[in-house]
Amino acid sequence: MRVPEYLPAVAVVVGGLLAHVAQARRQGWHVSVLSRGCGKAASAQVRPDGDPKELTMQSPAGGGERRFLLHLPVGYPLTHPSSLILSFHGKGQTPFEMENETQMSNSEFDSHATVVYPAGIKKQWSGDPEAPPLGEVNDIEFVNDLLDYLEENYCFDTRRVYASGFSNGGGLTALLACDGNASSRIAAFAIASGAFYRDSALKEPLFGHCNPARSPVPIMEIHGEKDPVIHYDGKTTPDGETYSLPEWLKGWATRNGCAPDVLEQTASLYDDNVVRFIWACKTHEEVVVHYYINGFGHGWPTTTPLDNDYQRYGPTYFNATPIVLDFFSSHALPLGPAATGGKDEL
């Protein structure tokens, strides 16, 4: 497989699946900070480890009444508070489709996470060229309002809040990582087929300005080399020009205090069809991670067929969800004041 020339290419070949984070790292390795909802009874509508249930809340800046699916883990409320994962669907999708495709609330992947699948108004999110300006519907503020609501009504560890998204939902995830408020509340971010539009394609500047509250901000992006919707090299799409993945990743490496052209590790997987890149960032491990998938299109990577295989170009070599969950499990918000921010402009 030809690795893009503009990504550093010192490779260490390893076989099989990515080694999982040590179990000790997954449990009890940090001090929990409980949400205000700990000790409160959960809504009777939501059965722990049952099907996710649709709930509503109000978000004035986010357009008024907003909907989301909520999944509570088996045994909720747990002896040890759960993590919280926000999972944002792609443009034109529903939260039910995102839940079905990612299986993020499948207890076989993670039996200890509370998972929320928010719904975009008209099935889209801020950051898309067709989305209304933030003055009309601000999905970044909706997410901050949603976190307020969840903290008040449900029990979880506020140091272990995570955001994931696909396509336009991945674009929103990136905007949250750049937002001063959201980046101080969400420990790590993971994106598949992320849609990162240049400001010239949008109604207002968004992705060109990034002001996280701390540095580093752990972030992962997974992208298919053959993505026909959000091209890997940033070619103009029908909706407008996007950032190339190398440029976007280099921006985050710089912002996180990494050496943007120096990799801590590069691993070729699955007979060289997948390349995993990790940038060396100060003393922190795995804060900028990228998976390049040869021949894969636009979608959430799975080894099983999905309804959108016409644009994914079929199943691929691995399931993204366990990899994302492993990435999340290795990061928690720092205790005390946030680290120095990484403000910049692309």
GROMACS .gro file of C-alpha atoms in nm:
model
  346
    1MET     CA    1   0.000   0.000   0.000
    2ARG     CA    2   0.125   0.348  -0.084
    3VAL     CA    3   0.143   0.566   0.226
    4PRO     CA    4   0.077   0.934   0.145
    5GLU     CA    5   0.409   1.111   0.096
    6TYR     CA    6   0.300   1.405   0.307
    7LEU     CA    7   0.264   1.189   0.617
    8PRO     CA    8   0.587   1.086   0.791
    9ALA     CA    9   0.667   0.731   0.692
   10VAL     CA   10   0.890   0.563   0.947
   11ALA     CA   11   0.703   0.235   0.991
   12VAL     CA   12   0.709  -0.034   1.253
   13VAL     CA   13   0.524  -0.340   1.130
   14VAL     CA   14   0.308  -0.516   1.386
   15GLY     CA   15   0.063  -0.795   1.325
   16GLY     CA   16  -0.295  -0.857   1.429
   17LEU     CA   17  -0.512  -0.634   1.638
   18LEU     CA   18  -0.397  -0.324   1.819
   19ALA     CA   19  -0.285  -0.420   2.169
   20HIS     CA   20  -0.551  -0.316   2.418
   21VAL     CA   21  -0.487  -0.071   2.696
   22ALA     CA   22  -0.392  -0.252   3.016
   23GLN     CA   23  -0.686  -0.345   3.237
   24ALA     CA   24  -0.543  -0.144   3.523
   25ARG     CA   25  -0.564   0.160   3.301
   26ARG     CA   26  -0.932   0.094   3.241
   27GLN     CA   27  -1.036   0.072   3.605
   28GLY     CA   28  -0.952   0.269   3.915
   29TRP     CA   29  -0.646   0.452   3.785
   30HIS     CA   30  -0.767   0.803   3.868
   31VAL     CA   31  -0.984   0.998   4.107
   32SER     CA   32  -1.347   1.024   3.994
   33VAL     CA   33  -1.543   1.349   4.009
   34LEU     CA   34  -1.912   1.263   4.041
   35SER     CA   35  -2.187   1.445   3.853
   36ARG     CA   36  -2.461   1.615   4.051
   37GLY     CA   37  -2.705   1.346   3.937
   38CYS     CA   38  -2.535   1.076   4.144
   39GLY     CA   39  -2.783   0.962   4.407
   40LYS     CA   40  -3.085   1.058   4.196
   41ALA     CA   41  -3.317   0.797   4.048
   42ALA     CA   42  -3.291   0.758   3.671
   43SER     CA   43  -3.589   0.825   3.449
   44ALA     CA   44  -3.833   0.535   3.457
   45GLN     CA   45  -3.835   0.549   3.076
   46VAL     CA   46  -3.477   0.425   3.055
   47ARG     CA   47  -3.401   0.067   3.155
   48PRO     CA   48  -3.033  -0.005   3.226
   49ASP     CA   49  -2.876  -0.210   2.946
   50GLY     CA   50  -3.201  -0.193   2.752
   51ASP     CA   51  -3.270  -0.025   2.420
   52PRO     CA   52  -3.179   0.346   2.417
   53LYS     CA   53  -3.480   0.569   2.487
   54GLU     CA   54  -3.555   0.905   2.328
   55LEU     CA   55  -3.568   1.200   2.569
   56THR     CA   56  -3.603   1.576   2.521
   57MET     CA   57  -3.456   1.888   2.679
   58GLN     CA   58  -3.451   2.262   2.612
   59SER     CA   59  -3.155   2.443   2.463
   60PRO     CA   60  -3.232   2.812   2.388
   61ALA     CA   61  -2.916   2.872   2.182
   62GLY     CA   62  -2.951   2.529   2.025
   63GLY     CA   63  -3.289   2.597   1.865
   64GLY     CA   64  -3.531   2.515   2.149
   65GLU     CA   65  -3.648   2.160   2.215
   66ARG     CA   66  -3.379   1.904   2.139
   67ARG     CA   67  -3.393   1.525   2.131
   68PHE     CA   68  -3.143   1.254   2.216
   69LEU     CA   69  -3.124   0.881   2.280
   70LEU     CA   70  -2.996   0.766   2.619
   71HIS     CA   71  -2.843   0.428   2.703
   72LEU     CA   72  -2.764   0.340   3.065
   73PRO     CA   73  -2.516   0.060   3.141
   74VAL     CA   74  -2.610  -0.265   3.310
   75GLY     CA   75  -2.630  -0.224   3.687
   76TYR     CA   76  -2.678   0.156   3.670
   77PRO     CA   77  -2.617   0.330   3.903
   78LEU     CA   78  -2.284   0.155   3.937
   79THR     CA   79  -2.063   0.126   4.244
   80HIS     CA   80  -1.803   0.312   4.039
   81PRO     CA   81  -1.951   0.591   3.826
   82SER     CA   82  -1.965   0.523   3.455
   83SER     CA   83  -1.803   0.716   3.177
   84LEU     CA   84  -2.025   0.924   2.946
   85ILE     CA   85  -1.995   0.903   2.567
   86LEU     CA   86  -2.164   1.140   2.323
   87SER     CA   87  -2.205   0.989   1.974
   88PHE     CA   88  -2.299   1.226   1.688
   89HIS     CA   89  -2.460   1.092   1.370
   90GLY     CA   90  -2.370   1.197   1.017
   91LYS     CA   91  -2.569   1.433   0.796
   92GLY     CA   92  -2.897   1.276   0.688
   93GLN     CA   93  -2.881   1.011   0.961
   94THR     CA   94  -3.077   0.958   1.282
   95PRO     CA   95  -2.948   0.876   1.631
   96PHE     CA   96  -3.099   0.526   1.591
   97GLU     CA   97  -2.885   0.470   1.281
   98MET     CA   98  -2.575   0.592   1.463
   99GLU     CA   99  -2.644   0.354   1.751
  100ASN     CA  100  -2.699   0.065   1.513
  101GLU     CA  101  -2.385   0.131   1.307
  102THR     CA  102  -2.141   0.204   1.589
  103GLN     CA  103  -2.282  -0.035   1.852
  104MET     CA  104  -2.137   0.210   2.100
  105SER     CA  105  -2.388   0.099   2.366
  106ASN     CA  106  -2.333  -0.272   2.301
  107SER     CA  107  -2.228  -0.421   2.637
  108GLU     CA  108  -1.996  -0.661   2.454
  109PHE     CA  109  -1.781  -0.360   2.370
  110ASP     CA  110  -1.823  -0.165   2.696
  111SER     CA  111  -2.062  -0.261   2.975
  112HIS     CA  112  -1.979   0.040   3.193
  113ALA     CA  113  -2.057   0.343   2.976
  114THR     CA  114  -2.356   0.573   2.963
  115VAL     CA  115  -2.402   0.659   2.595
  116VAL     CA  116  -2.598   0.951   2.450
  117TYR     CA  117  -2.688   0.981   2.080
  118PRO     CA  118  -2.801   1.341   2.020
  119ALA     CA  119  -3.025   1.433   1.724
  120GLY     CA  120  -2.933   1.714   1.489
  121ILE     CA  121  -3.207   1.951   1.375
  122LYS     CA  122  -3.309   1.843   1.023
  123LYS     CA  123  -3.052   1.563   1.056
  124GLN     CA  124  -2.750   1.794   1.037
  125TRP     CA  125  -2.506   1.976   1.263
  126SER     CA  126  -2.326   2.307   1.283
  127GLY     CA  127  -2.019   2.289   1.062
  128ASP     CA  128  -2.203   2.177   0.748
  129PRO     CA  129  -2.232   2.426   0.458
  130GLU     CA  130  -2.612   2.384   0.460
  131ALA     CA  131  -2.650   2.427   0.836
  132PRO     CA  132  -2.795   2.755   0.967
  133PRO     CA  133  -2.550   3.006   1.122
  134LEU     CA  134  -2.472   2.972   1.491
  135GLY     CA  135  -2.692   3.271   1.565
  136GLU     CA  136  -2.994   3.062   1.464
  137VAL     CA  137  -2.895   2.710   1.577
  138ASN     CA  138  -2.576   2.669   1.777
  139ASP     CA  139  -2.503   2.298   1.819
  140ILE     CA  140  -2.189   2.369   2.020
  141GLU     CA  141  -2.400   2.543   2.284
  142PHE     CA  142  -2.661   2.266   2.257
  143VAL     CA  143  -2.393   2.015   2.357
  144ASN     CA  144  -2.288   2.232   2.651
  145ASP     CA  145  -2.656   2.255   2.756
  146LEU     CA  146  -2.690   1.879   2.712
  147LEU     CA  147  -2.392   1.819   2.940
  148ASP     CA  148  -2.550   2.049   3.201
  149TYR     CA  149  -2.874   1.848   3.178
  150LEU     CA  150  -2.699   1.512   3.202
  151GLU     CA  151  -2.479   1.622   3.491
  152GLU     CA  152  -2.786   1.735   3.683
  153ASN     CA  153  -2.996   1.425   3.623
  154TYR     CA  154  -2.764   1.125   3.576
  155CYS     CA  155  -2.464   0.974   3.750
  156PHE     CA  156  -2.128   0.954   3.578
  157ASP     CA  157  -1.764   1.051   3.623
  158THR     CA  158  -1.730   1.406   3.489
  159ARG     CA  159  -1.358   1.344   3.426
  160ARG     CA  160  -1.445   1.069   3.179
  161VAL     CA  161  -1.674   1.240   2.929
  162TYR     CA  162  -1.600   1.167   2.562
  163ALA     CA  163  -1.728   1.272   2.220
  164SER     CA  164  -1.734   1.072   1.898
  165GLY     CA  165  -1.886   1.145   1.560
  166PHE     CA  166  -1.916   1.041   1.199
  167SER     CA  167  -1.888   1.274   0.896
  168ASN     CA  168  -2.082   1.595   0.976
  169GLY     CA  169  -2.112   1.462   1.333
  170GLY     CA  170  -1.735   1.423   1.327
  171GLY     CA  171  -1.711   1.784   1.216
  172LEU     CA  172  -1.917   1.889   1.519
  173THR     CA  173  -1.691   1.673   1.738
  174ALA     CA  174  -1.392   1.867   1.605
  175LEU     CA  175  -1.565   2.199   1.676
  176LEU     CA  176  -1.628   2.084   2.033
  177ALA     CA  177  -1.258   2.004   2.070
  178CYS     CA  178  -1.185   2.362   1.963
  179ASP     CA  179  -1.445   2.521   2.191
  180GLY     CA  180  -1.318   2.669   2.515
  181ASN     CA  181  -1.612   2.542   2.722
  182ALA     CA  182  -1.664   2.199   2.567
  183SER     CA  183  -1.292   2.117   2.557
  184SER     CA  184  -1.274   2.178   2.932
  185ARG     CA  185  -1.555   1.925   2.991
  186ILE     CA  186  -1.480   1.650   2.738
  187ALA     CA  187  -1.168   1.441   2.798
  188ALA     CA  188  -1.107   1.301   2.448
  189PHE     CA  189  -1.250   1.311   2.096
  190ALA     CA  190  -1.275   1.045   1.822
  191ILE     CA  191  -1.392   1.096   1.464
  192ALA     CA  192  -1.459   0.874   1.162
  193SER     CA  193  -1.469   1.023   0.810
  194GLY     CA  194  -1.459   1.371   0.960
  195ALA     CA  195  -1.604   1.659   0.756
  196PHE     CA  196  -1.380   1.961   0.823
  197TYR     CA  197  -1.483   2.241   0.586
  198ARG     CA  198  -1.275   2.543   0.505
  199ASP     CA  199  -1.433   2.868   0.614
  200SER     CA  200  -1.489   2.966   0.249
  201ALA     CA  201  -1.745   2.682   0.223
  202LEU     CA  202  -1.944   2.791   0.529
  203LYS     CA  203  -2.181   3.071   0.623
  204GLU     CA  204  -1.931   3.187   0.888
  205PRO     CA  205  -1.575   3.099   0.999
  206LEU     CA  206  -1.569   2.781   1.208
  207PHE     CA  207  -1.293   2.525   1.150
  208GLY     CA  208  -1.030   2.789   1.078
  209HIS     CA  209  -1.035   2.909   1.439
  210CYS     CA  210  -0.954   2.675   1.727
  211ASN     CA  211  -0.939   2.787   2.089
  212PRO     CA  212  -0.932   2.483   2.322
  213ALA     CA  213  -0.922   2.545   2.694
  214ARG     CA  214  -0.628   2.311   2.747
  215SER     CA  215  -0.335   2.145   2.579
  216PRO     CA  216  -0.303   1.868   2.491
  217VAL     CA  217  -0.654   1.771   2.377
  218PRO     CA  218  -0.654   1.398   2.291
  219ILE     CA  219  -0.804   1.345   1.945
  220MET     CA  220  -0.833   1.052   1.705
  221GLU     CA  221  -0.941   1.050   1.340
  222ILE     CA  222  -1.012   0.746   1.120
  223HIS     CA  223  -1.044   0.795   0.745
  224GLY     CA  224  -1.075   0.591   0.429
  225GLU     CA  225  -0.827   0.655   0.150
  226LYS     CA  226  -1.108   0.624  -0.107
  227ASP     CA  227  -1.366   0.839   0.078
  228PRO     CA  228  -1.595   0.968  -0.201
  229VAL     CA  229  -1.768   1.229   0.017
  230ILE     CA  230  -1.494   1.388   0.230
  231HIS     CA  231  -1.184   1.331   0.021
  232TYR     CA  232  -0.868   1.237   0.207
  233ASP     CA  233  -0.661   1.496   0.022
  234GLY     CA  234  -0.920   1.773   0.067
  235LYS     CA  235  -1.047   1.796  -0.289
  236THR     CA  236  -1.348   2.020  -0.335
  237THR     CA  237  -1.675   1.838  -0.262
  238PRO     CA  238  -2.020   1.936  -0.399
  239ASP     CA  239  -2.068   2.127  -0.070
  240GLY     CA  240  -1.731   2.303  -0.074
  241GLU     CA  241  -1.362   2.255  -0.001
  242THR     CA  242  -1.247   2.060   0.303
  243TYR     CA  243  -0.914   2.043   0.483
  244SER     CA  244  -0.692   1.758   0.373
  245LEU     CA  245  -0.638   1.505   0.651
  246PRO     CA  246  -0.259   1.563   0.666
  247GLU     CA  247  -0.314   1.939   0.708
  248TRP     CA  248  -0.585   1.892   0.971
  249LEU     CA  249  -0.377   1.640   1.167
  250LYS     CA  250  -0.066   1.857   1.152
  251GLY     CA  251  -0.274   2.143   1.296
  252TRP     CA  252  -0.373   1.931   1.595
  253ALA     CA  253  -0.019   1.801   1.642
  254THR     CA  254   0.110   2.159   1.655
  255ARG     CA  255  -0.173   2.274   1.879
  256ASN     CA  256  -0.106   1.990   2.124
  257GLY     CA  257   0.262   2.073   2.150
  258CYS     CA  258   0.373   1.778   1.938
  259ALA     CA  259   0.650   1.782   1.683
  260PRO     CA  260   0.422   1.789   1.375
  261ASP     CA  261   0.668   1.606   1.149
  262VAL     CA  262   0.793   1.355   1.409
  263LEU     CA  263   0.601   1.039   1.482
  264GLU     CA  264   0.626   0.850   1.810
  265GLN     CA  265   0.499   0.541   1.632
  266THR     CA  266   0.380   0.433   1.290
  267ALA     CA  267   0.233   0.086   1.259
  268SER     CA  268   0.126  -0.100   0.947
  269LEU     CA  269  -0.164  -0.336   1.016
  270TYR     CA  270  -0.372  -0.591   0.829
  271ASP     CA  271  -0.115  -0.676   0.562
  272ASP     CA  272  -0.025  -0.308   0.525
  273ASN     CA  273  -0.384  -0.208   0.444
  274VAL     CA  274  -0.419   0.006   0.757
  275VAL     CA  275  -0.159   0.251   0.888
  276ARG     CA  276  -0.179   0.387   1.241
  277PHE     CA  277  -0.001   0.717   1.308
  278ILE     CA  278   0.078   0.858   1.653
  279TRP     CA  279   0.249   1.193   1.697
  280ALA     CA  280   0.504   1.248   1.975
  281CYS     CA  281   0.355   1.507   2.211
  282LYS     CA  282   0.553   1.630   2.512
  283THR     CA  283   0.528   1.364   2.784
  284HIS     CA  284   0.173   1.263   2.690
  285GLU     CA  285   0.089   0.936   2.516
  286GLU     CA  286  -0.142   0.897   2.219
  287VAL     CA  287  -0.296   1.244   2.208
  288VAL     CA  288  -0.302   1.268   1.827
  289VAL     CA  289  -0.385   0.936   1.659
  290HIS     CA  290  -0.487   0.864   1.299
  291TYR     CA  291  -0.592   0.551   1.110
  292TYR     CA  292  -0.551   0.551   0.732
  293ILE     CA  293  -0.757   0.271   0.570
  294ASN     CA  294  -0.660   0.160   0.222
  295GLY     CA  295  -0.957   0.128  -0.015
  296PHE     CA  296  -1.219   0.228   0.244
  297GLY     CA  297  -1.487   0.486   0.163
  298HIS     CA  298  -1.714   0.703   0.375
  299GLY     CA  299  -1.852   0.543   0.689
  300TRP     CA  300  -1.798   0.408   1.038
  301PRO     CA  301  -1.552   0.118   0.999
  302THR     CA  302  -1.692  -0.228   1.076
  303THR     CA  303  -1.615  -0.583   0.968
  304THR     CA  304  -1.985  -0.650   0.902
  305PRO     CA  305  -2.211  -0.513   0.625
  306LEU     CA  306  -2.412  -0.194   0.681
  307ASP     CA  307  -2.687  -0.021   0.485
  308ASN     CA  308  -2.446   0.246   0.358
  309ASP     CA  309  -2.190   0.004   0.211
  310TYR     CA  310  -2.243   0.166  -0.128
  311GLN     CA  311  -2.035   0.461  -0.003
  312ARG     CA  312  -1.825   0.273   0.251
  313TYR     CA  313  -1.715   0.034  -0.026
  314GLY     CA  314  -1.813  -0.258   0.190
  315PRO     CA  315  -1.695  -0.377   0.531
  316THR     CA  316  -1.333  -0.316   0.621
  317TYR     CA  317  -1.052  -0.468   0.825
  318PHE     CA  318  -1.154  -0.374   1.179
  319ASN     CA  319  -1.434  -0.244   1.399
  320ALA     CA  320  -1.369   0.116   1.495
  321THR     CA  321  -1.574   0.113   1.814
  322PRO     CA  322  -1.342  -0.102   2.032
  323ILE     CA  323  -1.045   0.104   1.915
  324VAL     CA  324  -1.225   0.429   1.999
  325LEU     CA  325  -1.324   0.295   2.341
  326ASP     CA  326  -0.965   0.190   2.412
  327PHE     CA  327  -0.851   0.539   2.317
  328PHE     CA  328  -1.109   0.695   2.547
  329SER     CA  329  -1.016   0.464   2.834
  330SER     CA  330  -0.660   0.600   2.839
  331HIS     CA  331  -0.764   0.963   2.888
  332ALA     CA  332  -0.936   1.159   3.163
  333LEU     CA  333  -0.967   1.530   3.230
  334PRO     CA  334  -0.688   1.668   3.448
  335LEU     CA  335  -0.768   1.748   3.808
  336GLY     CA  336  -0.760   2.114   3.900
  337PRO     CA  337  -0.716   2.404   3.657
  338ALA     CA  338  -0.696   2.315   3.289
  339ALA     CA  339  -0.359   2.317   3.120
  340THR     CA  340  -0.254   2.608   2.904
  341GLY     CA  341  -0.474   2.637   2.597
  342GLY     CA  342  -0.360   2.577   2.242
  343LYS     CA  343  -0.524   2.865   2.058
  344ASP     CA  344  -0.438   2.906   1.693
  345GLU     CA  345  -0.581   2.948   1.347
  346LEU     CA  346  -0.558   2.709   1.054
   0.00000   0.00000   0.00000
